[in-house]
mmCIF file of C-alpha atoms in Angstrom:
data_model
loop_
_atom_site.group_PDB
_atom_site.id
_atom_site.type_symbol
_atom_site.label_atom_id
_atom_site.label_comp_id
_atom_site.label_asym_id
_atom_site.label_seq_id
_atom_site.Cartn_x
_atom_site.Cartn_y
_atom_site.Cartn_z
ATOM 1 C CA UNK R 1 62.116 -14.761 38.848
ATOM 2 C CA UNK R 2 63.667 -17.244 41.386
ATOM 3 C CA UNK R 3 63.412 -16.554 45.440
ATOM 4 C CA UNK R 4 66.340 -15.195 46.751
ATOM 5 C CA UNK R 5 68.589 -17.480 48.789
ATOM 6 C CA UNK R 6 69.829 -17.239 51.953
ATOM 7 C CA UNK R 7 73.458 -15.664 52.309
ATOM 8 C CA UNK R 8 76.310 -17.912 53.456
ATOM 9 C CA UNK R 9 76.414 -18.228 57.465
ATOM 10 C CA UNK R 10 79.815 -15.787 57.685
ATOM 11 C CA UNK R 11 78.814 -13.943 54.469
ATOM 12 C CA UNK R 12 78.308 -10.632 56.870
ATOM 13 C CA UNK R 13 81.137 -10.934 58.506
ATOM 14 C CA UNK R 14 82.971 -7.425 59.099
ATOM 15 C CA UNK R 15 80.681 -6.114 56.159
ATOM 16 C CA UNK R 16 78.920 -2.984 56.922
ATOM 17 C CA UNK R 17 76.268 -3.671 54.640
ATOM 18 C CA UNK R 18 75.653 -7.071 52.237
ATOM 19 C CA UNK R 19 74.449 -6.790 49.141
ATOM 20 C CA UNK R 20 71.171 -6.321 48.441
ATOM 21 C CA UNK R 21 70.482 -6.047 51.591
ATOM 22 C CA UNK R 22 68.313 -2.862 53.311
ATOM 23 C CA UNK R 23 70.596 -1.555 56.336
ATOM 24 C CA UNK R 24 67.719 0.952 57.071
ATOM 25 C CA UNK R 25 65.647 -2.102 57.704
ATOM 26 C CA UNK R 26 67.966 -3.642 60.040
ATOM 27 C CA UNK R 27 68.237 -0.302 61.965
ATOM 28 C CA UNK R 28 64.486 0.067 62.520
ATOM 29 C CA UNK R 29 64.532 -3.983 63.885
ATOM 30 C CA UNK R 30 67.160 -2.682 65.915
ATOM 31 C CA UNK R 31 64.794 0.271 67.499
ATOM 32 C CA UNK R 32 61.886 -2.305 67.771
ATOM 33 C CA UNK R 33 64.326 -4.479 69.925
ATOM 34 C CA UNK R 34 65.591 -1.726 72.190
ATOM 35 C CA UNK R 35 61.850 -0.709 72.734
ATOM 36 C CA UNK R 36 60.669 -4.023 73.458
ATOM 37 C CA UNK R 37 63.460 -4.053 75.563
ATOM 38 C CA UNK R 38 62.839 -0.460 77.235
ATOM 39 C CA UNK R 39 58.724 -1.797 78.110
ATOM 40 C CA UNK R 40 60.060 -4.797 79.644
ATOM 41 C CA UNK R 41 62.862 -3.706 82.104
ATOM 42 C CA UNK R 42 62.730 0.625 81.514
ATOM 43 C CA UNK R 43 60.237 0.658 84.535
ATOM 44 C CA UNK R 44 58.419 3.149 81.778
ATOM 45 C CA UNK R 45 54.867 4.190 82.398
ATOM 46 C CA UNK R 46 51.789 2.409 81.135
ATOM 47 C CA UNK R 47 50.402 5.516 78.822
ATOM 48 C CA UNK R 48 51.808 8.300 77.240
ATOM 49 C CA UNK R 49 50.051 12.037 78.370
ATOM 50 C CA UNK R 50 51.818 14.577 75.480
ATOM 51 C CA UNK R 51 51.251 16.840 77.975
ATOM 52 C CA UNK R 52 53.810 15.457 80.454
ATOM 53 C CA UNK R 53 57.329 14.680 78.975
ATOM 54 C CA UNK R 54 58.035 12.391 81.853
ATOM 55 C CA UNK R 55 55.824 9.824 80.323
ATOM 56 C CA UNK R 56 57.201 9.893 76.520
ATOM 57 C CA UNK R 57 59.156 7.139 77.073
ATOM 58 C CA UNK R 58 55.507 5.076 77.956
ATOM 59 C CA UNK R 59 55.830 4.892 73.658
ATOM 60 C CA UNK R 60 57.553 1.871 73.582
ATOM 61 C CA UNK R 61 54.700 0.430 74.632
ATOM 62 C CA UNK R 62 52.572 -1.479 72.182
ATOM 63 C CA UNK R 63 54.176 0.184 69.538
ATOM 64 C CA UNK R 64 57.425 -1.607 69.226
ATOM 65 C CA UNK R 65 56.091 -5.144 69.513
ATOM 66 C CA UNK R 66 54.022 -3.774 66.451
ATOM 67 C CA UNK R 67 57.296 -2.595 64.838
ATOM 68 C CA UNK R 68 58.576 -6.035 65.682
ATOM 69 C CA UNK R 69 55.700 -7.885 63.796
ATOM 70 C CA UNK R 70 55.621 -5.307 60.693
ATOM 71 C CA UNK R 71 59.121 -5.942 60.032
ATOM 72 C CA UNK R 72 58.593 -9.654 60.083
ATOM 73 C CA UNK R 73 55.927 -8.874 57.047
ATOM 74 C CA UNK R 74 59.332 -6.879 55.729
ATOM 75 C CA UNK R 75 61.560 -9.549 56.303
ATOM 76 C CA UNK R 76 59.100 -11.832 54.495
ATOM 77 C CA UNK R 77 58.762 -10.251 51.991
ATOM 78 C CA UNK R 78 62.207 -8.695 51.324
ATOM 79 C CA UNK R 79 63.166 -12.884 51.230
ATOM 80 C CA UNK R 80 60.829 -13.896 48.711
ATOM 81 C CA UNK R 81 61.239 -11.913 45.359
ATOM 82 C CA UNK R 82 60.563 -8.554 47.191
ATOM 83 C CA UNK R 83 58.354 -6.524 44.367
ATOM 84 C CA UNK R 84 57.841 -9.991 41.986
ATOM 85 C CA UNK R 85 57.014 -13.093 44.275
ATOM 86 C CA UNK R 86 58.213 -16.222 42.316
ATOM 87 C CA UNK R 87 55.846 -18.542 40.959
ATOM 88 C CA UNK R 88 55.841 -22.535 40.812
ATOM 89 C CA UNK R 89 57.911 -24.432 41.492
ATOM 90 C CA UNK R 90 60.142 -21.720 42.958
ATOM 91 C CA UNK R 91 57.170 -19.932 45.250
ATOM 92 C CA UNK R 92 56.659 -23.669 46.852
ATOM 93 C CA UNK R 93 60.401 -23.772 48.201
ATOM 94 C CA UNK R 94 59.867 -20.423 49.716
ATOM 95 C CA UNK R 95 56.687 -21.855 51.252
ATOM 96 C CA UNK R 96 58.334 -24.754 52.274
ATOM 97 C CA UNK R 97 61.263 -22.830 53.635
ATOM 98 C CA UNK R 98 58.937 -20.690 55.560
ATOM 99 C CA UNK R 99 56.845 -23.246 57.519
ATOM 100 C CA UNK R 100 59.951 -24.343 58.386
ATOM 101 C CA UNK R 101 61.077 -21.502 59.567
ATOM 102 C CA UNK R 102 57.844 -21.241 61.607
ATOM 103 C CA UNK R 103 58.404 -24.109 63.414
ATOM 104 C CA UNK R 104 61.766 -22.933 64.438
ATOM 105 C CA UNK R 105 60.648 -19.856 65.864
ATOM 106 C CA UNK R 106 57.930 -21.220 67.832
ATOM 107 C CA UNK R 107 60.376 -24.228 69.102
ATOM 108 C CA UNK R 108 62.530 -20.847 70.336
ATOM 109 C CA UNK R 109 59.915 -19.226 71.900
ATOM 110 C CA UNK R 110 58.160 -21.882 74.280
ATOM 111 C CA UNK R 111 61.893 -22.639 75.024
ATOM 112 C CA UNK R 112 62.348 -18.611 76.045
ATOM 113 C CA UNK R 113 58.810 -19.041 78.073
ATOM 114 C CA UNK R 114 60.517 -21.915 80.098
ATOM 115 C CA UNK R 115 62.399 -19.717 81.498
ATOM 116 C CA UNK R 116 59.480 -18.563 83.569
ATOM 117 C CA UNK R 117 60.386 -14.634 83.441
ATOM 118 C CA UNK R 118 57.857 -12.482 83.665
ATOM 119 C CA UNK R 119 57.950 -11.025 80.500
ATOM 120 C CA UNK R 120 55.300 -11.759 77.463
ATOM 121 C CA UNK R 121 57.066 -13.612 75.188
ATOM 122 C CA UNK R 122 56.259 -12.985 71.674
ATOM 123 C CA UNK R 123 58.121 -15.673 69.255
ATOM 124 C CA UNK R 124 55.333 -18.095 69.433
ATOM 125 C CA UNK R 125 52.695 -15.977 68.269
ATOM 126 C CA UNK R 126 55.366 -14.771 65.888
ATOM 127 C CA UNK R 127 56.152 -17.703 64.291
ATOM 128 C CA UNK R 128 52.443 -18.361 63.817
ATOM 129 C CA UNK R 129 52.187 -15.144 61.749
ATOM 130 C CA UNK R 130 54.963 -16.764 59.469
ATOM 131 C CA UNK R 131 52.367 -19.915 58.889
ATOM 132 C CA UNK R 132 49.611 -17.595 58.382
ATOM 133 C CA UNK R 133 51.005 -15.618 55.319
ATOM 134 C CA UNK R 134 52.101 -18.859 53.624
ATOM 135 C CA UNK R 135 49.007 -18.861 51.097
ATOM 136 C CA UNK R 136 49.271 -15.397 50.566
ATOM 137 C CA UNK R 137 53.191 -14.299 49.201
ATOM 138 C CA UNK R 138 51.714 -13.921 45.655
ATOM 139 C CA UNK R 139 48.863 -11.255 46.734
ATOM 140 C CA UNK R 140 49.723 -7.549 45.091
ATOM 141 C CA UNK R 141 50.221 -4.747 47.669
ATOM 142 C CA UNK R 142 46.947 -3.763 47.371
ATOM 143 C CA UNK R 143 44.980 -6.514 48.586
ATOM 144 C CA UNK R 144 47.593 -7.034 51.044
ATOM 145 C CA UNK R 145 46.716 -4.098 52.561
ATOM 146 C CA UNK R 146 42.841 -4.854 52.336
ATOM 147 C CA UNK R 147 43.295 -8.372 54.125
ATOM 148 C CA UNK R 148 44.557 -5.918 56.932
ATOM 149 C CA UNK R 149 42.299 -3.701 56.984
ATOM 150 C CA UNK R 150 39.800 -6.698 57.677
ATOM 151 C CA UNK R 151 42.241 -8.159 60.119
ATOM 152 C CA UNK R 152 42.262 -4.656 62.285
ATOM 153 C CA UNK R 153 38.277 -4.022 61.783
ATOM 154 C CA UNK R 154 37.644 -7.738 63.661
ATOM 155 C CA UNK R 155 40.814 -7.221 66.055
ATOM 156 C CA UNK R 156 39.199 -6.710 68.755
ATOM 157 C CA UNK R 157 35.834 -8.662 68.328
ATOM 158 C CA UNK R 158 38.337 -11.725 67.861
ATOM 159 C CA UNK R 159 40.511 -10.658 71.172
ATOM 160 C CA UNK R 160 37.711 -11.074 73.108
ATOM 161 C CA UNK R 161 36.670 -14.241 71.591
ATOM 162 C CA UNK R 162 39.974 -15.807 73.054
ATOM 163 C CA UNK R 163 39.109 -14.484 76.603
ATOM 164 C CA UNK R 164 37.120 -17.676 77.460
ATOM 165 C CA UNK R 165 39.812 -20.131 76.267
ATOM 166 C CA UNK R 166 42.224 -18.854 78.724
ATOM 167 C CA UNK R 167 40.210 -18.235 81.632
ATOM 168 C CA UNK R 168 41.862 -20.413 83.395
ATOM 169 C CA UNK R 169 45.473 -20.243 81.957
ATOM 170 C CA UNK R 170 48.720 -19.819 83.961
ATOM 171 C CA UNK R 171 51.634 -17.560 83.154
ATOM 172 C CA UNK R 172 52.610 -19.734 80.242
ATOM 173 C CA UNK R 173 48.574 -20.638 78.893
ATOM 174 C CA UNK R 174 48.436 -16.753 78.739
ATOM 175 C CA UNK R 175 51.129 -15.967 76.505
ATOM 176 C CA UNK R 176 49.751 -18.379 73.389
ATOM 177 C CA UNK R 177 47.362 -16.157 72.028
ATOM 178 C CA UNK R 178 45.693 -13.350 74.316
ATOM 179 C CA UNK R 179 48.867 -11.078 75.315
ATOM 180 C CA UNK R 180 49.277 -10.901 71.380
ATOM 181 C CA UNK R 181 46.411 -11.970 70.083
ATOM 182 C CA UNK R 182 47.016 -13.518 66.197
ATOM 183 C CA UNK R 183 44.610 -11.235 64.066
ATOM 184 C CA UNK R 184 45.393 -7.898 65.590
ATOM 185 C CA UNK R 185 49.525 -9.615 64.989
ATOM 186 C CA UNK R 186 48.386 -10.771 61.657
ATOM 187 C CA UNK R 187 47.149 -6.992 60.089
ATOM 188 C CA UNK R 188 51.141 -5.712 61.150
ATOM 189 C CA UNK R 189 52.504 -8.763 59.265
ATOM 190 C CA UNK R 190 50.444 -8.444 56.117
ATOM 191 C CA UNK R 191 51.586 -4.122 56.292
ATOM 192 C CA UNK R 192 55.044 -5.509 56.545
ATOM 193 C CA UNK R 193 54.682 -8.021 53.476
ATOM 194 C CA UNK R 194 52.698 -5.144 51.415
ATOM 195 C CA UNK R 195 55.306 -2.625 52.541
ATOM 196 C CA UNK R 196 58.209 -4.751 51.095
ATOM 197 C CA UNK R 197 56.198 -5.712 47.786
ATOM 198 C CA UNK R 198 55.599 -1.777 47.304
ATOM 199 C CA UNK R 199 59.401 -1.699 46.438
ATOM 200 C CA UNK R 200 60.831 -0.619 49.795
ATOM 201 C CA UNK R 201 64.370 0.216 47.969
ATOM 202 C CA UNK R 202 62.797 3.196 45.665
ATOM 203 C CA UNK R 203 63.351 6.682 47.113
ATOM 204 C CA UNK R 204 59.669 7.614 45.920
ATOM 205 C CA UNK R 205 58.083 4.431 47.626
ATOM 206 C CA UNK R 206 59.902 5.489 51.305
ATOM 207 C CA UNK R 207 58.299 8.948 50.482
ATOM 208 C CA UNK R 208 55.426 7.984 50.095
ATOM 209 C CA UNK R 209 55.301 5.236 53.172
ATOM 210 C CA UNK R 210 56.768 8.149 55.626
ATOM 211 C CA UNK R 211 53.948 10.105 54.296
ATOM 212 C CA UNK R 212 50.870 7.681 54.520
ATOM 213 C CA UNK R 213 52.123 5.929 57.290
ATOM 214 C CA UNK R 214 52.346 9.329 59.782
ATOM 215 C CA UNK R 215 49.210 10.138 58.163
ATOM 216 C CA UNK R 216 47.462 6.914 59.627
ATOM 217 C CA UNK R 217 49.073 7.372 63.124
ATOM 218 C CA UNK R 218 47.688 10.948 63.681
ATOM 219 C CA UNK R 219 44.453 10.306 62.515
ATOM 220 C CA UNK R 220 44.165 6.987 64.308
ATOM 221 C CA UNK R 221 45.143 8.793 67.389
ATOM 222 C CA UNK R 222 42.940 12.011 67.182
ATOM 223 C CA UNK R 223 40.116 10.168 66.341
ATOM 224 C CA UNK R 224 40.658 7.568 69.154
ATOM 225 C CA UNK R 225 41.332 10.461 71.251
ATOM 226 C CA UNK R 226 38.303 12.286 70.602
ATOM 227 C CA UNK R 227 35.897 9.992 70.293
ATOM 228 C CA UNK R 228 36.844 7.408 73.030
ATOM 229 C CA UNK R 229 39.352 8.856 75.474
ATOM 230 C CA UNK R 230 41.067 6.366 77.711
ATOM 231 C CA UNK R 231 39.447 5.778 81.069
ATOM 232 C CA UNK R 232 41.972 6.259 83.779
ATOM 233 C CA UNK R 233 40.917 3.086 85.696
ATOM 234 C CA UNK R 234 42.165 1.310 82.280
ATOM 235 C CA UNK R 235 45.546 1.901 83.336
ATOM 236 C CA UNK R 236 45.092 -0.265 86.790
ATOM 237 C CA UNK R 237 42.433 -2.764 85.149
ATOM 238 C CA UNK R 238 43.629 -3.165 81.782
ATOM 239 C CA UNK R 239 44.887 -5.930 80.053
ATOM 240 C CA UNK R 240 47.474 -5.969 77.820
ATOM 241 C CA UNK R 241 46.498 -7.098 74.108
ATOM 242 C CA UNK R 242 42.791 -7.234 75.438
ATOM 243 C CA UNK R 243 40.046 -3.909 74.904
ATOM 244 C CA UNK R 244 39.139 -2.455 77.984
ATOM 245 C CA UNK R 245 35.646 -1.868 78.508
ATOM 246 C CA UNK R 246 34.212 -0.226 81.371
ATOM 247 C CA UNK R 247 30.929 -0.981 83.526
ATOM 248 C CA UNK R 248 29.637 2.208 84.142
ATOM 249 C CA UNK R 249 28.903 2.834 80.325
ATOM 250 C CA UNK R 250 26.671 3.505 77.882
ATOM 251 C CA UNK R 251 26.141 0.750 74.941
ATOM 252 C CA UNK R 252 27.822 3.503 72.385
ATOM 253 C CA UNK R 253 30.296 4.081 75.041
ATOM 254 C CA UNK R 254 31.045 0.101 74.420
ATOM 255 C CA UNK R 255 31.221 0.245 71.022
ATOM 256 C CA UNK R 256 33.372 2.949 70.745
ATOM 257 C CA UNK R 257 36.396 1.781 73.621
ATOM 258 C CA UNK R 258 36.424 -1.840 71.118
ATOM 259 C CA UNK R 259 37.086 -0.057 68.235
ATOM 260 C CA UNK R 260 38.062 3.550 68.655
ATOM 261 C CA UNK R 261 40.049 3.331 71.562
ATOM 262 C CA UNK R 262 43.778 3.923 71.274
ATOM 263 C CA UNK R 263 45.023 2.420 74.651
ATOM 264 C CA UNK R 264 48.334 0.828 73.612
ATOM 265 C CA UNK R 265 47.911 -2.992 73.327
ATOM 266 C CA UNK R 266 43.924 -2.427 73.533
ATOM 267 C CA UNK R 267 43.833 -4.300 69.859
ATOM 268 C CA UNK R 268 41.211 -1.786 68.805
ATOM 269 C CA UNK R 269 40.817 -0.848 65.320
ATOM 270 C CA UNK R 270 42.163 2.374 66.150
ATOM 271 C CA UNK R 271 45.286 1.066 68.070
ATOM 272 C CA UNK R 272 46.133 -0.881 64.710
ATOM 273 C CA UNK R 273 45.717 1.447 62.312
ATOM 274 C CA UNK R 274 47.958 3.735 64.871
ATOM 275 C CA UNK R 275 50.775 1.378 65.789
ATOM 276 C CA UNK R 276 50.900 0.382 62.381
ATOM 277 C CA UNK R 277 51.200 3.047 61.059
ATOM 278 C CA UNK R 278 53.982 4.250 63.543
ATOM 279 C CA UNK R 279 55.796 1.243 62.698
ATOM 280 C CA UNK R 280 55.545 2.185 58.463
ATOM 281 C CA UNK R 281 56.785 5.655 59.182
ATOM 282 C CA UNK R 282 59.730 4.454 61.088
ATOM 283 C CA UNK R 283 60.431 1.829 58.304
ATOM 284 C CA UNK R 284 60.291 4.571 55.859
ATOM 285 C CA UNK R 285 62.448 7.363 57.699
ATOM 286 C CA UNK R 286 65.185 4.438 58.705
ATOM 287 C CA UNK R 287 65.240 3.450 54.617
ATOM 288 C CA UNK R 288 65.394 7.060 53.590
ATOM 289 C CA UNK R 289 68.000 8.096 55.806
ATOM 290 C CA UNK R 290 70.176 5.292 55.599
ATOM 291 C CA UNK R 291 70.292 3.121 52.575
ATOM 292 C CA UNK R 292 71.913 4.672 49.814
ATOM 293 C CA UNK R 293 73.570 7.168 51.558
ATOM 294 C CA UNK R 294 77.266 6.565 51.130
ATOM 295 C CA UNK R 295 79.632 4.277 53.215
ATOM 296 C CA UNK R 296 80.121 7.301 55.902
ATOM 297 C CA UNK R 297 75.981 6.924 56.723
ATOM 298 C CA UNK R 298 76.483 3.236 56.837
ATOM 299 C CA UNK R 299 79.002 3.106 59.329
ATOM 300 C CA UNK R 300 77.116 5.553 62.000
ATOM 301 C CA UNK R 301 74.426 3.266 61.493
ATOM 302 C CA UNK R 302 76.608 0.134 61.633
ATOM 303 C CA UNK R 303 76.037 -0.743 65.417
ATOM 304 C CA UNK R 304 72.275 -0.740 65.176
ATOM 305 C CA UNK R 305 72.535 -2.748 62.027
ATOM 306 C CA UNK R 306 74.528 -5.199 63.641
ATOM 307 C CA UNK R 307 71.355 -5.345 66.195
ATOM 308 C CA UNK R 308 68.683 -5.760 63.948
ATOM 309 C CA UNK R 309 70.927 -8.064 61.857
ATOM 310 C CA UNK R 310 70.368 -10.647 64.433
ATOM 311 C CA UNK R 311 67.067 -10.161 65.967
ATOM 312 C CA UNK R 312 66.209 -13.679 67.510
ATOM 313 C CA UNK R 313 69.886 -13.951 68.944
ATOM 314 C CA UNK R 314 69.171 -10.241 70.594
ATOM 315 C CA UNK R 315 65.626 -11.331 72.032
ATOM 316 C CA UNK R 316 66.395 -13.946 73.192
ATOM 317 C CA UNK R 317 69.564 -13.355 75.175
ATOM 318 C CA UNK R 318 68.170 -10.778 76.714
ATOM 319 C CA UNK R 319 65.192 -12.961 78.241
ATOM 320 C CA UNK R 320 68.214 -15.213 78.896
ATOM 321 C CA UNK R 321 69.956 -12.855 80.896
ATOM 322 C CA UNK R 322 66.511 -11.580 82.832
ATOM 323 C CA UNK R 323 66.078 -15.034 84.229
ATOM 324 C CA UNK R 324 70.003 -15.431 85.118
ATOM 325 C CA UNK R 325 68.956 -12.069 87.082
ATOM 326 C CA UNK R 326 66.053 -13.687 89.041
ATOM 327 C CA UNK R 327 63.998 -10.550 89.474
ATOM 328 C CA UNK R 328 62.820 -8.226 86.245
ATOM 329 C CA UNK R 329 64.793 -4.500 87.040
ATOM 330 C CA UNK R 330 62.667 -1.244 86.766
ATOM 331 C CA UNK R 331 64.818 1.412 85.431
ATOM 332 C CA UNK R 332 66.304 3.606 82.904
ATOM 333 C CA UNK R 333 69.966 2.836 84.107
ATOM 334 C CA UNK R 334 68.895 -1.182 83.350
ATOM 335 C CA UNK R 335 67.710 -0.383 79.755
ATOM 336 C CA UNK R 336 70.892 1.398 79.503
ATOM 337 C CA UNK R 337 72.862 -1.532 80.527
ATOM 338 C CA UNK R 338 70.647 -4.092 78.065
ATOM 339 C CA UNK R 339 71.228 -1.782 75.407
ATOM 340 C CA UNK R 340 74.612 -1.038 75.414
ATOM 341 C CA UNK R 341 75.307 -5.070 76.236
ATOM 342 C CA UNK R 342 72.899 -5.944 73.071
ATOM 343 C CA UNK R 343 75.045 -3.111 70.691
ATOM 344 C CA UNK R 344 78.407 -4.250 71.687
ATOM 345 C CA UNK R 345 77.929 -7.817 71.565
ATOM 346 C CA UNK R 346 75.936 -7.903 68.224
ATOM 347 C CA UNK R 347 78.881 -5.585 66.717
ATOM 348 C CA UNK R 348 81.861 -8.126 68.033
ATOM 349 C CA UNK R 349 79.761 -10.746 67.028
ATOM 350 C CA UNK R 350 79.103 -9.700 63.819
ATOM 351 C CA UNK R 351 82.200 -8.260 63.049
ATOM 352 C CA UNK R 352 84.653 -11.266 63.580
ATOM 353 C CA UNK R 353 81.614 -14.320 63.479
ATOM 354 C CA UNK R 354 78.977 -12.752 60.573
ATOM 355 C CA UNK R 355 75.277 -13.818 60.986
ATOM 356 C CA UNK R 356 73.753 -14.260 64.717
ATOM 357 C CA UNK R 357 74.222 -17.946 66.711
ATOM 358 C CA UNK R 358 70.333 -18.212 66.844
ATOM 359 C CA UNK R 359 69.814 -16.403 62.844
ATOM 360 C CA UNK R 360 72.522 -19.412 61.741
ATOM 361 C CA UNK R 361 70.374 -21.998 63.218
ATOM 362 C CA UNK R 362 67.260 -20.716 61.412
ATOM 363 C CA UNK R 363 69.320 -20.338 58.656
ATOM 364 C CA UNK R 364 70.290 -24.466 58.488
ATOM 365 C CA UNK R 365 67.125 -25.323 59.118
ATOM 366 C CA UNK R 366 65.580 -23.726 56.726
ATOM 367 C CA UNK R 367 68.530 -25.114 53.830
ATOM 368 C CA UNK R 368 67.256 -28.641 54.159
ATOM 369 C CA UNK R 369 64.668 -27.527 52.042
ATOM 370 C CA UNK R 370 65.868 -28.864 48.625
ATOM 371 C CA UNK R 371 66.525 -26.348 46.758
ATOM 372 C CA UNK R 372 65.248 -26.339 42.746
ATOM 373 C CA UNK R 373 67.232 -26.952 39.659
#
């Protein structure tokens, strides 16, 4: 089986949904965007109490830049042989193609960090991931998903190892490595890349990820939540992407806030297993509900598809437009601007252009790679 290729640049121009390709996937990039979008100028809250409604919105937190980073696994995945990864020669070009790639992403990102905002910018770390999973696009599912596990049971052991290195670090120093730290990143790209070699398109498989994916989220949280509750000073001492372990406690008390705790962005073993499996379940639900469901479906779902369609272009201009602002705005009514912005300029983009500005540029880069005969 040969890797698929990438489409032509205008190939999705004014199509509501290319062939072969998942919509529902594109939808749930597009809620992983808008949340990454509501933590960084929503002014939400820094935890979520299920007791309090006002603080639901808190959600985004964590959990969409884990959304973000399991759909990269997806995207992966979904790009080379989905269910049947190619072998040689054909799995070397999809290597090849994805280093590249790599590179491209990272060459965005520190570009998006010279902008100096003030928000945590996650496209170097994410092309890292991309460079990471290069020796493993032939692994089954199965052992996918056990690589994971091991990346989420050292998560935070190997957070803290980082602490040291960037002691020191400015703004900029900060944002390679600690704020989203590669192991704890690398366990929601592997669940991604298992997720799309489990045959994301069958009806049964989306079942069955809704089902084990909600499954890991509630007992992640309830056991975090039981056996190592949040302290409240973690909310004004806490770091993001970092496990927050108090002074006044007992060596058990230790152990159990590094692995057990599910703070968002703690990079505990529970917060992995949790946000992780959040991000499966919303995979799952966006699949189920969307693809396959007639061209009716597929146009209500057409702006957010047009979003996620074009996720680096989205991310990025929306950093753009932060630093054009000079200060980072606090507030639903912002979000609300951002989002509606993103939607309508992704759908006119889309519609009369096809594939994103940035998503082109990949795209080229990437084709230099020879392809095989």
């Amino acid at each position: 089986m040969t890797a698929a290729h990438p489409a032509p640049p205008a190939a999705m121009r004014g199509v509501l949904v290319a062939p072969g390709r998942l919509q529902g996937v594109d939808v749930a990039r597009a809620l992983a965007l808008l949340g990454m979008m509501a933590a960084h100028v929503g002014g939400v809250g820094e935890g979520v109490d299920w007791g309090d409604p006002a603080t639901w919105s808190a959600v985004v937190n964590g959990r969409s830049a884990a959304l973000f980073a399991v759909l990269a696994g997806v995207s992966v995945g979904l790009t080379s042989g989905r269910t049947r990864p190619p072998g040689p020669p054909a799995i070397g070009r999809v290597r090849a193609r994805l280093a590249v790639r790599a590179v491209v992403v990272v060459a965005i990102g520190l570009l998006l960090m010279a902008l100096d905002t003030p928000v945590y910018v996650i496209l170097p770390t994410y092309g890292a991931l991309f460079l990471l999973v290069v020796p493993v696009l032939r692994l089954r599912a199965r052992w996918l998903v056990v690589v994971a596990a091991v990346c989420a049971l050292v998560s935070p052991l190997a957070a803290l190892a980082v602490v040291p290195l960037s002691a020191d670090a400015d703004m900029f120093g900060i944002q390679l490595g600690l704020v989203y730290p590669v192991v704890t990143f690398l366990a929601y790209v592997l669940v991604g890349l298992a997720v799309a070699r489990a045959g994301l398109e069958a009806r049964r498989t989306q079942v069955a990820l809704l089902a084990s994916g909600t499954l890991a989220a509630v007992t992640a949280y309830v056991v975090g939540g039981l056996l190592a509750p949040v302290p409240d000073e973690a909310a004004l001492y806490g770091f993001a992407g970092l496990p927050f372990l108090p002074e006044d406690t007992t060596p058990a008390g230790l152990v159990a806030q590094l692995f057990l705790s599910p703070r968002d962005h703690s990079s505990s073993t529970v917060d992995v297993v949790g946000t992780a499996g959040v991000a499966v379940a919303v995979i799952a639900l966006c699949t189920l509900l969307v693809d396959g469901r007639g061209r009716a479906v597929s146009r209500v779902a057409y702006p957010l598809a047009a979003v996620g369609s074009m996720p680096l272009t989205v991310y990025a201009g929306h950093l753009v437009v932060i630093a054009a602002l000079g200060e980072l705005p606090a507030s639903g009514t912002a979000w609300a601007l951002f989002a509606i912005g993103s939607v309508l300029v992704a759908v006119v983009w889309r519609a009369f252009l096809g594939r994103g500005p940035l998503e082109r540029l990949v795209a080229r880069l990437t084709g230099l790679v020879p392809a095989g005969r």
